[in-house]
Amino acid sequence: MSIATGQATVMAGITRKRRGILSRIIAHRTDYLYVLPALIVMLVVIAFPIYYTIELSFFRTPPNLQMRDKIWTGFSNYSTVLNSSVFHEVTIQTIIWTLASTFFAFLLGLGAALALHREFVGRGLLRALLLIPYVISAVAASYVWKWLYHSDFGVIGALAVQLGITSEPINFLDNRQTVLASLIVVNIWKEFSFAMVMLMAGLQTVPDQLHRAAQVDGANTWDRFWHVTFPHLKGVSMVTILLLMVANFNSFIIPFVMTGGGPADASHIWITHIYQLAFGRQQWGVASAYAVILFIVMMAFGYFYVKALTRGDEDRAGG
Amino acid sequence: MAVISENVIRPVVKKPIDWWRWAGRAFLTFLLLFTVLPMAWMVLTSVKSQFAAMQYPPQWWPTEPTLNNYFKLLDPNSRVGSEFLRYFWNSFYVSLLTTILGVVVAVPAAYAFSRFRFPGRNFMFFAVLVRNMFPAVVFLMPLFLLMRWMGLINTHGSLILTYLTFGLPLSIWLLKGFYDNIPIQLEQAARIDGATRFQAFLLIVMPLSTPGIIATSIFSFIGAWNEYVYAYTFLSRDSQMTLPVGIQRFFTEFATDWPGLMAATFMMSVPVVVLFLVLQKYFVRALTEGAVKH
């Protein structure tokens, strides 16, 4: 940088040697003061809960959560979780929910981003309209879709009958076969435009010259997408897919508000099940053990997440 | 541009039908219907009487449209209306406070992450990011205990404190990007002119990062406005309820009033949709910043 900063650094180095640690921190490490408020908030609301969840997972705690009456139970909460049949069922549902939602949301988002990449009249308006589901509250979305799926007056069921697809309205949400898929549709509706926006931003980084060069070389639309556009989108796609997976894995509102996990646990995913164990059945220890297992799974996500993000940083520094 | 070069290169060949373009249009039409029809049905239902909504086969277009459902919600003298308006106000107040506090905390932190090199900087930065990965529900039990210990259960304080932490990681990450793009020379010039580091930050850097501050503010506001899980767990008093939870309570109370519920969900969506439409540019920027850089 400039000479002025170089001098300032040298001067700071000299004075630093003369003073004690505390005054040095006050005089020179004002940088910490900027981060301190954020740090305190995050510590109270993150570090503490993580510690507490781990502690709770080794105890049996009375329903009223009076902590002085808790009883040490070792790993029994963990074995309760891992051995329950509901856990296995819910795990499969969580995997289906997460993968299906992510796959279709990404696919629709990618299609929309590619189709919206060309300039045309009303493009901005269209993008805004497609983004509305993403910004409105999941509670509102849940009620709207609950009404659309309604077994007696639902418009989807009625439409299916009028078009001759089914003979009578399907009870989408009260049927073990259809409930999870019905919720996944709502989830895709809610979040595909997130992928769309991310990928649209990614598309802007694809150099136009490359496309034209490929065109001169006789590459068709598909070839140009696969060999020019797609490699450029790899980084963004990675981050988008990871964010979608994390968000879906952590979904709560749509299943909770629309079905509460029912019928007969058929639409429970990990998060809603943990909530039910804790605040529904007051099994605080078991729910905490469940949450700790979830933490461990999330750490794996986190590893890839940070890796994807820092790799992006290196690319940027290189380019 | 692409069109021009195409013509230059192959001027004689008759242009074939661009199937990809048509496929794109068809796909966008499908997506538009998929996105808009549910919302359209919400609005159409909200202007029906309860009798009209409960018909089979459904009345596709309301034969006798009425704004009664909305009048009911907005009438402070009716029971439904007074509850709805109170929830609405609570949501607004909590969201606004969360947003303001979020900016106050995130701005200096993001600035520090952008400008200073201090030990533990990277660790803290990613710790802040990783927060976003953990679901709200697993923090619920300990936070419920913590809030009870602090005496914040059934107060808006418990919500504001937790909402603050949702927004912070994203705000810090986003604002850091803005500060990275502001040339450090601007501050140095100010300091040579006699400004302290803090003055340089306040008078030079802050105004330049206004778009970033707007973007993060929209995000925290919308996030707080839509939040459900914590509000559902921390608040049990009717007078404190925010909209997402309150709407559910008053719906169960009036059992099957679907048109009323649709009117309420519409009203609940209005503030965020308006905010989003007006400040779209910043919103999209906030969404993509960090993942994509030009």
PDB file of N, CA and C in Angstrom, chain A residues 44 48 52 56 61-70 279 282 284, chain B residues 139-155 157-159 161-162 230 233-236:
ATOM      1  N   VAL A  44     -23.532 -15.852  23.740  1.00  0.00           N
ATOM      2  CA  VAL A  44     -24.682 -16.124  24.600  1.00  0.00           C
ATOM      3  C   VAL A  44     -25.667 -17.024  23.884  1.00  0.00           C
ATOM      4  N   PHE A  48     -23.370 -21.087  24.386  1.00  0.00           N
ATOM      5  CA  PHE A  48     -24.106 -21.570  25.549  1.00  0.00           C
ATOM      6  C   PHE A  48     -25.114 -22.664  25.185  1.00  0.00           C
ATOM      7  N   TYR A  52     -25.109 -26.521  26.511  1.00  0.00           N
ATOM      8  CA  TYR A  52     -26.246 -26.957  27.325  1.00  0.00           C
ATOM      9  C   TYR A  52     -26.950 -28.167  26.723  1.00  0.00           C
ATOM     10  N   LEU A  56     -27.532 -31.627  28.642  1.00  0.00           N
ATOM     11  CA  LEU A  56     -28.884 -32.191  28.820  1.00  0.00           C
ATOM     12  C   LEU A  56     -28.999 -33.604  28.273  1.00  0.00           C
ATOM     13  N   THR A  61     -34.351 -35.227  32.681  1.00  0.00           N
ATOM     14  CA  THR A  61     -34.779 -33.979  33.294  1.00  0.00           C
ATOM     15  C   THR A  61     -36.291 -33.999  33.443  1.00  0.00           C
ATOM     16  N   PRO A  62     -36.800 -33.577  34.616  1.00  0.00           N
ATOM     17  CA  PRO A  62     -38.258 -33.612  34.810  1.00  0.00           C
ATOM     18  C   PRO A  62     -38.980 -32.736  33.788  1.00  0.00           C
ATOM     19  N   PRO A  63     -40.241 -33.069  33.512  1.00  0.00           N
ATOM     20  CA  PRO A  63     -40.998 -32.354  32.487  1.00  0.00           C
ATOM     21  C   PRO A  63     -40.988 -30.837  32.661  1.00  0.00           C
ATOM     22  N   ASN A  64     -40.969 -30.372  33.905  1.00  0.00           N
ATOM     23  CA  ASN A  64     -41.026 -28.922  34.104  1.00  0.00           C
ATOM     24  C   ASN A  64     -39.656 -28.264  33.923  1.00  0.00           C
ATOM     25  N   LEU A  65     -38.659 -29.044  33.514  1.00  0.00           N
ATOM     26  CA  LEU A  65     -37.323 -28.529  33.251  1.00  0.00           C
ATOM     27  C   LEU A  65     -36.678 -27.898  34.486  1.00  0.00           C
ATOM     28  N   GLN A  66     -36.969 -28.461  35.659  1.00  0.00           N
ATOM     29  CA  GLN A  66     -36.263 -27.991  36.857  1.00  0.00           C
ATOM     30  C   GLN A  66     -34.893 -28.675  36.881  1.00  0.00           C
ATOM     31  N   MET A  67     -33.862 -27.877  36.621  1.00  0.00           N
ATOM     32  CA  MET A  67     -32.560 -28.486  36.365  1.00  0.00           C
ATOM     33  C   MET A  67     -31.967 -29.153  37.607  1.00  0.00           C
ATOM     34  N   ARG A  68     -32.374 -28.725  38.798  1.00  0.00           N
ATOM     35  CA  ARG A  68     -31.749 -29.339  39.981  1.00  0.00           C
ATOM     36  C   ARG A  68     -32.250 -30.762  40.219  1.00  0.00           C
ATOM     37  N   ASP A  69     -33.344 -31.145  39.576  1.00  0.00           N
ATOM     38  CA  ASP A  69     -33.869 -32.499  39.752  1.00  0.00           C
ATOM     39  C   ASP A  69     -33.415 -33.461  38.670  1.00  0.00           C
ATOM     40  N   LYS A  70     -32.432 -33.060  37.884  1.00  0.00           N
ATOM     41  CA  LYS A  70     -32.051 -33.932  36.774  1.00  0.00           C
ATOM     42  C   LYS A  70     -31.227 -35.117  37.264  1.00  0.00           C
ATOM     43  N   PHE A 279     -40.877 -30.384  23.261  1.00  0.00           N
ATOM     44  CA  PHE A 279     -41.956 -29.530  23.736  1.00  0.00           C
ATOM     45  C   PHE A 279     -43.314 -30.216  23.731  1.00  0.00           C
ATOM     46  N   GLN A 282     -42.104 -33.571  26.411  1.00  0.00           N
ATOM     47  CA  GLN A 282     -41.218 -33.184  27.507  1.00  0.00           C
ATOM     48  C   GLN A 282     -40.111 -34.198  27.798  1.00  0.00           C
ATOM     49  N   TRP A 284     -36.887 -34.190  27.492  1.00  0.00           N
ATOM     50  CA  TRP A 284     -35.811 -33.238  27.198  1.00  0.00           C
ATOM     51  C   TRP A 284     -34.491 -33.951  26.906  1.00  0.00           C
TER      52      TRP A 284
ATOM     53  N   PHE B 139     -31.632 -25.178  19.196  1.00  0.00           N
ATOM     54  CA  PHE B 139     -31.262 -24.151  20.164  1.00  0.00           C
ATOM     55  C   PHE B 139     -32.413 -23.826  21.108  1.00  0.00           C
ATOM     56  N   LEU B 140     -33.574 -24.355  20.772  1.00  0.00           N
ATOM     57  CA  LEU B 140     -34.773 -23.961  21.503  1.00  0.00           C
ATOM     58  C   LEU B 140     -34.744 -24.321  22.980  1.00  0.00           C
ATOM     59  N   MET B 141     -34.380 -25.583  23.278  1.00  0.00           N
ATOM     60  CA  MET B 141     -34.446 -26.045  24.671  1.00  0.00           C
ATOM     61  C   MET B 141     -33.533 -25.208  25.563  1.00  0.00           C
ATOM     62  N   PRO B 142     -32.225 -25.138  25.222  1.00  0.00           N
ATOM     63  CA  PRO B 142     -31.348 -24.329  26.080  1.00  0.00           C
ATOM     64  C   PRO B 142     -31.718 -22.853  26.088  1.00  0.00           C
ATOM     65  N   LEU B 143     -32.129 -22.325  24.959  1.00  0.00           N
ATOM     66  CA  LEU B 143     -32.481 -20.908  24.945  1.00  0.00           C
ATOM     67  C   LEU B 143     -33.732 -20.653  25.763  1.00  0.00           C
ATOM     68  N   PHE B 144     -34.637 -21.606  25.740  1.00  0.00           N
ATOM     69  CA  PHE B 144     -35.836 -21.477  26.553  1.00  0.00           C
ATOM     70  C   PHE B 144     -35.437 -21.364  28.029  1.00  0.00           C
ATOM     71  N   LEU B 145     -34.486 -22.234  28.454  1.00  0.00           N
ATOM     72  CA  LEU B 145     -33.996 -22.184  29.838  1.00  0.00           C
ATOM     73  C   LEU B 145     -33.290 -20.857  30.117  1.00  0.00           C
ATOM     74  N   LEU B 146     -32.465 -20.449  29.161  1.00  0.00           N
ATOM     75  CA  LEU B 146     -31.712 -19.207  29.328  1.00  0.00           C
ATOM     76  C   LEU B 146     -32.659 -18.015  29.466  1.00  0.00           C
ATOM     77  N   MET B 147     -33.661 -17.973  28.622  1.00  0.00           N
ATOM     78  CA  MET B 147     -34.608 -16.861  28.651  1.00  0.00           C
ATOM     79  C   MET B 147     -35.423 -16.883  29.946  1.00  0.00           C
ATOM     80  N   ARG B 148     -35.741 -18.098  30.392  1.00  0.00           N
ATOM     81  CA  ARG B 148     -36.484 -18.208  31.641  1.00  0.00           C
ATOM     82  C   ARG B 148     -35.628 -17.673  32.782  1.00  0.00           C
ATOM     83  N   TRP B 149     -34.330 -18.042  32.739  1.00  0.00           N
ATOM     84  CA  TRP B 149     -33.401 -17.589  33.781  1.00  0.00           C
ATOM     85  C   TRP B 149     -33.265 -16.068  33.760  1.00  0.00           C
ATOM     86  N   MET B 150     -33.272 -15.487  32.569  1.00  0.00           N
ATOM     87  CA  MET B 150     -33.146 -14.038  32.463  1.00  0.00           C
ATOM     88  C   MET B 150     -34.499 -13.336  32.629  1.00  0.00           C
ATOM     89  N   GLY B 151     -35.535 -14.112  32.798  1.00  0.00           N
ATOM     90  CA  GLY B 151     -36.858 -13.525  32.987  1.00  0.00           C
ATOM     91  C   GLY B 151     -37.434 -12.907  31.727  1.00  0.00           C
ATOM     92  N   LEU B 152     -37.017 -13.446  30.577  1.00  0.00           N
ATOM     93  CA  LEU B 152     -37.463 -12.840  29.318  1.00  0.00           C
ATOM     94  C   LEU B 152     -38.591 -13.606  28.632  1.00  0.00           C
ATOM     95  N   ILE B 153     -38.968 -14.774  29.214  1.00  0.00           N
ATOM     96  CA  ILE B 153     -40.071 -15.510  28.613  1.00  0.00           C
ATOM     97  C   ILE B 153     -41.322 -14.638  28.658  1.00  0.00           C
ATOM     98  N   ASN B 154     -42.077 -14.689  27.569  1.00  0.00           N
ATOM     99  CA  ASN B 154     -43.267 -13.849  27.438  1.00  0.00           C
ATOM    100  C   ASN B 154     -42.964 -12.365  27.276  1.00  0.00           C
ATOM    101  N   THR B 155     -41.731 -12.068  26.882  1.00  0.00           N
ATOM    102  CA  THR B 155     -41.440 -10.680  26.525  1.00  0.00           C
ATOM    103  C   THR B 155     -40.876 -10.661  25.108  1.00  0.00           C
ATOM    104  N   GLY B 157     -38.282  -9.133  24.364  1.00  0.00           N
ATOM    105  CA  GLY B 157     -36.827  -9.156  24.482  1.00  0.00           C
ATOM    106  C   GLY B 157     -36.244 -10.496  24.066  1.00  0.00           C
ATOM    107  N   SER B 158     -36.900 -11.579  24.477  1.00  0.00           N
ATOM    108  CA  SER B 158     -36.393 -12.910  24.141  1.00  0.00           C
ATOM    109  C   SER B 158     -36.362 -13.090  22.619  1.00  0.00           C
ATOM    110  N   LEU B 159     -37.372 -12.581  21.945  1.00  0.00           N
ATOM    111  CA  LEU B 159     -37.420 -12.732  20.492  1.00  0.00           C
ATOM    112  C   LEU B 159     -36.346 -11.881  19.826  1.00  0.00           C
ATOM    113  N   LEU B 161     -33.561 -10.745  20.941  1.00  0.00           N
ATOM    114  CA  LEU B 161     -32.214 -11.273  21.174  1.00  0.00           C
ATOM    115  C   LEU B 161     -31.918 -12.463  20.259  1.00  0.00           C
ATOM    116  N   THR B 162     -32.881 -13.371  20.130  1.00  0.00           N
ATOM    117  CA  THR B 162     -32.613 -14.534  19.271  1.00  0.00           C
ATOM    118  C   THR B 162     -32.628 -14.155  17.793  1.00  0.00           C
ATOM    119  N   TYR B 230     -39.503 -19.638  17.405  1.00  0.00           N
ATOM    120  CA  TYR B 230     -39.199 -19.046  18.705  1.00  0.00           C
ATOM    121  C   TYR B 230     -40.405 -18.318  19.279  1.00  0.00           C
ATOM    122  N   THR B 233     -42.716 -20.699  20.796  1.00  0.00           N
ATOM    123  CA  THR B 233     -42.271 -21.347  22.030  1.00  0.00           C
ATOM    124  C   THR B 233     -42.115 -20.366  23.194  1.00  0.00           C
ATOM    125  N   PHE B 234     -41.624 -19.177  22.906  1.00  0.00           N
ATOM    126  CA  PHE B 234     -41.311 -18.241  23.992  1.00  0.00           C
ATOM    127  C   PHE B 234     -42.532 -17.457  24.480  1.00  0.00           C
ATOM    128  N   LEU B 235     -43.503 -17.288  23.629  1.00  0.00           N
ATOM    129  CA  LEU B 235     -44.633 -16.438  24.011  1.00  0.00           C
ATOM    130  C   LEU B 235     -45.877 -17.279  24.226  1.00  0.00           C
ATOM    131  N   SER B 236     -46.527 -17.059  25.367  1.00  0.00           N
ATOM    132  CA  SER B 236     -47.800 -17.736  25.529  1.00  0.00           C
ATOM    133  C   SER B 236     -48.923 -16.730  25.755  1.00  0.00           C
TER     134      SER B 236
END
